[in-house]
Tab-separated table of C-alpha atoms in Angstrom:
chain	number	residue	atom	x	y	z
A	1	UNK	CA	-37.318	8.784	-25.291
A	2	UNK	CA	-33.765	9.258	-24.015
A	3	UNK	CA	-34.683	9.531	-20.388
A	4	UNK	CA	-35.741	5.510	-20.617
A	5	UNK	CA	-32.761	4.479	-21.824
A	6	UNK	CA	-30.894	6.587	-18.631
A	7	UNK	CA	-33.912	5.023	-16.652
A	8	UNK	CA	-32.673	1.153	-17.518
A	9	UNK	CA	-29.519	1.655	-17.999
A	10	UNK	CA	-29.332	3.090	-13.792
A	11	UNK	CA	-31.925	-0.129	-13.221
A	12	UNK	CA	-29.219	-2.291	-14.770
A	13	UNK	CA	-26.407	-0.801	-13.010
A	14	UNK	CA	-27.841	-1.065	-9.470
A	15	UNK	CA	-29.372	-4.661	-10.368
A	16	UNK	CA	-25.700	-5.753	-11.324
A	17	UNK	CA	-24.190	-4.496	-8.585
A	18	UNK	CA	-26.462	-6.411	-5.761
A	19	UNK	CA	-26.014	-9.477	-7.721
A	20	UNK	CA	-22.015	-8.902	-7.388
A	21	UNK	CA	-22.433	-8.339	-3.459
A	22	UNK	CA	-24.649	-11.407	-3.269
A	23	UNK	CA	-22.503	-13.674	-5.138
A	24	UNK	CA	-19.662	-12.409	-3.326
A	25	UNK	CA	-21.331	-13.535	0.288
A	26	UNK	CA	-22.299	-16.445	-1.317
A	27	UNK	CA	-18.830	-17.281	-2.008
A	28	UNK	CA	-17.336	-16.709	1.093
A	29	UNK	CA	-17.914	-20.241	2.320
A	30	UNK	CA	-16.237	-21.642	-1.226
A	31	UNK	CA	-13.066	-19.660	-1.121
A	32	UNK	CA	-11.431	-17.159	1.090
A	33	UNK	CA	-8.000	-16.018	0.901
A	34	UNK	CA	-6.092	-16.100	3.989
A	35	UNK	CA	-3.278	-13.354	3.184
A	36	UNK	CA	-4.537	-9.790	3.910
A	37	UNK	CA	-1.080	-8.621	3.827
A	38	UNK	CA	0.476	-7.044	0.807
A	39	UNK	CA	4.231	-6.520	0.541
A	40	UNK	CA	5.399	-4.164	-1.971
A	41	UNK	CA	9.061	-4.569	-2.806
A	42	UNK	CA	9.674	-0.938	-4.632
A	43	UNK	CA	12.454	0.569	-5.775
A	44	UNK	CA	12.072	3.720	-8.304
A	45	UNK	CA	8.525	2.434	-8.847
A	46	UNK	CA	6.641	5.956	-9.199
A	47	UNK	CA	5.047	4.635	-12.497
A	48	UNK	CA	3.073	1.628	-11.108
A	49	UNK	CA	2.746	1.935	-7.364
A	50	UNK	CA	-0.422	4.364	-7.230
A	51	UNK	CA	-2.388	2.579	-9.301
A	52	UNK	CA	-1.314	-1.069	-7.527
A	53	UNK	CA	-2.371	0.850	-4.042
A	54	UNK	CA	-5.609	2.688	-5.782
A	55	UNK	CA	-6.107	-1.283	-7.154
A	56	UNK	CA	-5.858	-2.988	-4.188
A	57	UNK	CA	-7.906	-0.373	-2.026
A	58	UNK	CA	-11.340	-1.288	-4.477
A	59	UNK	CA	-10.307	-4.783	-4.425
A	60	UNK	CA	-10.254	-5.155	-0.663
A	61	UNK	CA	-13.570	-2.988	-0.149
A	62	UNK	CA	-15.466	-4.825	-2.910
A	63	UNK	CA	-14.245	-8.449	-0.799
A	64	UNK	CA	-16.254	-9.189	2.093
A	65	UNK	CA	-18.300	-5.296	1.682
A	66	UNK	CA	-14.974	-4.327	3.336
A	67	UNK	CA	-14.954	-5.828	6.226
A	68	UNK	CA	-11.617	-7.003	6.131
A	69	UNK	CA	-9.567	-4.850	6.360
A	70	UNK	CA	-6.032	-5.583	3.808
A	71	UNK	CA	-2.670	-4.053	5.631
A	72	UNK	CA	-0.027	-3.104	2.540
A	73	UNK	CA	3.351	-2.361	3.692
A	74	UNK	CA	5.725	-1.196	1.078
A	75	UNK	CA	9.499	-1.811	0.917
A	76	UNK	CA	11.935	0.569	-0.607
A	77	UNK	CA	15.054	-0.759	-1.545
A	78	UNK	CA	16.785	3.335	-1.908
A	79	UNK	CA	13.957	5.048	-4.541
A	80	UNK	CA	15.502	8.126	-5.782
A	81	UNK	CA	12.448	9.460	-7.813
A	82	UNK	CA	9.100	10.144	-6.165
A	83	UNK	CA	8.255	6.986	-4.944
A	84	UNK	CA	8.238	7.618	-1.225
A	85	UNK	CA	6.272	10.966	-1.611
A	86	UNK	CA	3.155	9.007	-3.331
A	87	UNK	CA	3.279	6.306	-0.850
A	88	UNK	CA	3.152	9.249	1.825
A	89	UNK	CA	0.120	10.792	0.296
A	90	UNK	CA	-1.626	7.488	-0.274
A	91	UNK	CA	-1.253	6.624	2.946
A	92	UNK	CA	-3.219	10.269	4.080
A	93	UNK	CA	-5.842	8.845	1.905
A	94	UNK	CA	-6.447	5.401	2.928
A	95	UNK	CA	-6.387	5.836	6.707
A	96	UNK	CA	-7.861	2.377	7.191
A	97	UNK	CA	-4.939	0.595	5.275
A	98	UNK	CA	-1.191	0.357	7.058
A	99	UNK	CA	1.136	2.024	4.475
A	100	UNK	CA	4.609	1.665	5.783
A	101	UNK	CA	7.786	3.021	3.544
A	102	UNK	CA	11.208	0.908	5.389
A	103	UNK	CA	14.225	1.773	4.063
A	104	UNK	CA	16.475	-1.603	3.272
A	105	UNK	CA	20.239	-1.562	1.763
A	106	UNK	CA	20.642	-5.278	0.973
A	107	UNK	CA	18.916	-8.047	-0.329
A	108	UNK	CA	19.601	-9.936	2.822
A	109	UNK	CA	17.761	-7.685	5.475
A	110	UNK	CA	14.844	-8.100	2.919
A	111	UNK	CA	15.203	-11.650	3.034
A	112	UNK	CA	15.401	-11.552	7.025
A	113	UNK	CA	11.962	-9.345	7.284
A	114	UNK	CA	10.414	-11.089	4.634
A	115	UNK	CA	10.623	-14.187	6.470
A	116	UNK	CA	10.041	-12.490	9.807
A	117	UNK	CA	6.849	-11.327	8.600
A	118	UNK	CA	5.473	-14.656	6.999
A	119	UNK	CA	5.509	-16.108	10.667
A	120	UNK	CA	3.620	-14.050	11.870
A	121	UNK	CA	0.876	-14.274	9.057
A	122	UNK	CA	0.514	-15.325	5.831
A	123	UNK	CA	1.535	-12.409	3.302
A	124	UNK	CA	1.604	-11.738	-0.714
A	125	UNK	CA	4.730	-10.331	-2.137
A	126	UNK	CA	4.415	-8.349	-5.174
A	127	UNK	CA	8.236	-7.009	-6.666
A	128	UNK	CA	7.891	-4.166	-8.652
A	129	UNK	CA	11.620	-3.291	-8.843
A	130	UNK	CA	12.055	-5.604	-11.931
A	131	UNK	CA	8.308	-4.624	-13.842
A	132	UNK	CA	9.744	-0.552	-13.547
A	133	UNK	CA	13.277	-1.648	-14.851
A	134	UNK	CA	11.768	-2.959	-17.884
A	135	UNK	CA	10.018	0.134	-18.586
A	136	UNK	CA	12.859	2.536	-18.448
A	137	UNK	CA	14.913	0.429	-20.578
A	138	UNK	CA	12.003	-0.187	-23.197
């Protein structure tokens, strides 16, 4: 009797996911974002940049069955904790995304490449300097 319920339960599964990847190439022609460029602004952000990376890896393969392809390039504004080493190994991982780690001292050569890089294409930038701030203080 249990074997039925592990029989529609895997029916369901599969069934829900082609649904998903229909309605997502149904959608295309009602909404498509234009940025496929993440910038990550870190700074001491060990706690919440593997799982924002991890995140937007699924995210971007589950858009468009992965066709296209998201770029991430992250920021570091001096990181002394181990923020550069899990950005290194991510990037061994995800071959197919362009993990970058630039070293920047002031707030005005980010300001210079942000704007740099926003004529050349359209890009979302996500800070996480202030989100893993609050959490040491908390």
């Amino acid at each position: 009797m249990g074997y039925w319920y592990l029989l529609i339960g895997a029916v369901l599964v599969v069934a829900f996911v082609f649904l998903y990847k229909r309605l997502l190439t149904f959608g295309k022609g009602l909404y498509h974002h234009k940025a496929s460029h993440l910038v990550i602004i870190t700074n001491n952000s060990q706690q919440s940049i593997e799982w924002l990376i991890r995140s937007y890896h699924i995210a971007n393969h589950l858009r468009a069955d992965g066709l296209k392809k998201g770029r991430i390039t992250c920021l570091d504004m001096g990181s002394s904790d181990d923020t550069i080493s899990i950005i290194e190994r991510l990037k061994q991982k995800y071959d197919h995304l362009d993990v970058f780690s630039h070293k920047l001292s002031t707030e005005e050569e980010l300001t210079q490449w942000l704007k740099a890089e926003q004529q050349k294409e359209k890009v979302v930038v996500l800070d996480l300097r202030d989100i893993d701030e609050d959490k040491e203080t908390a």
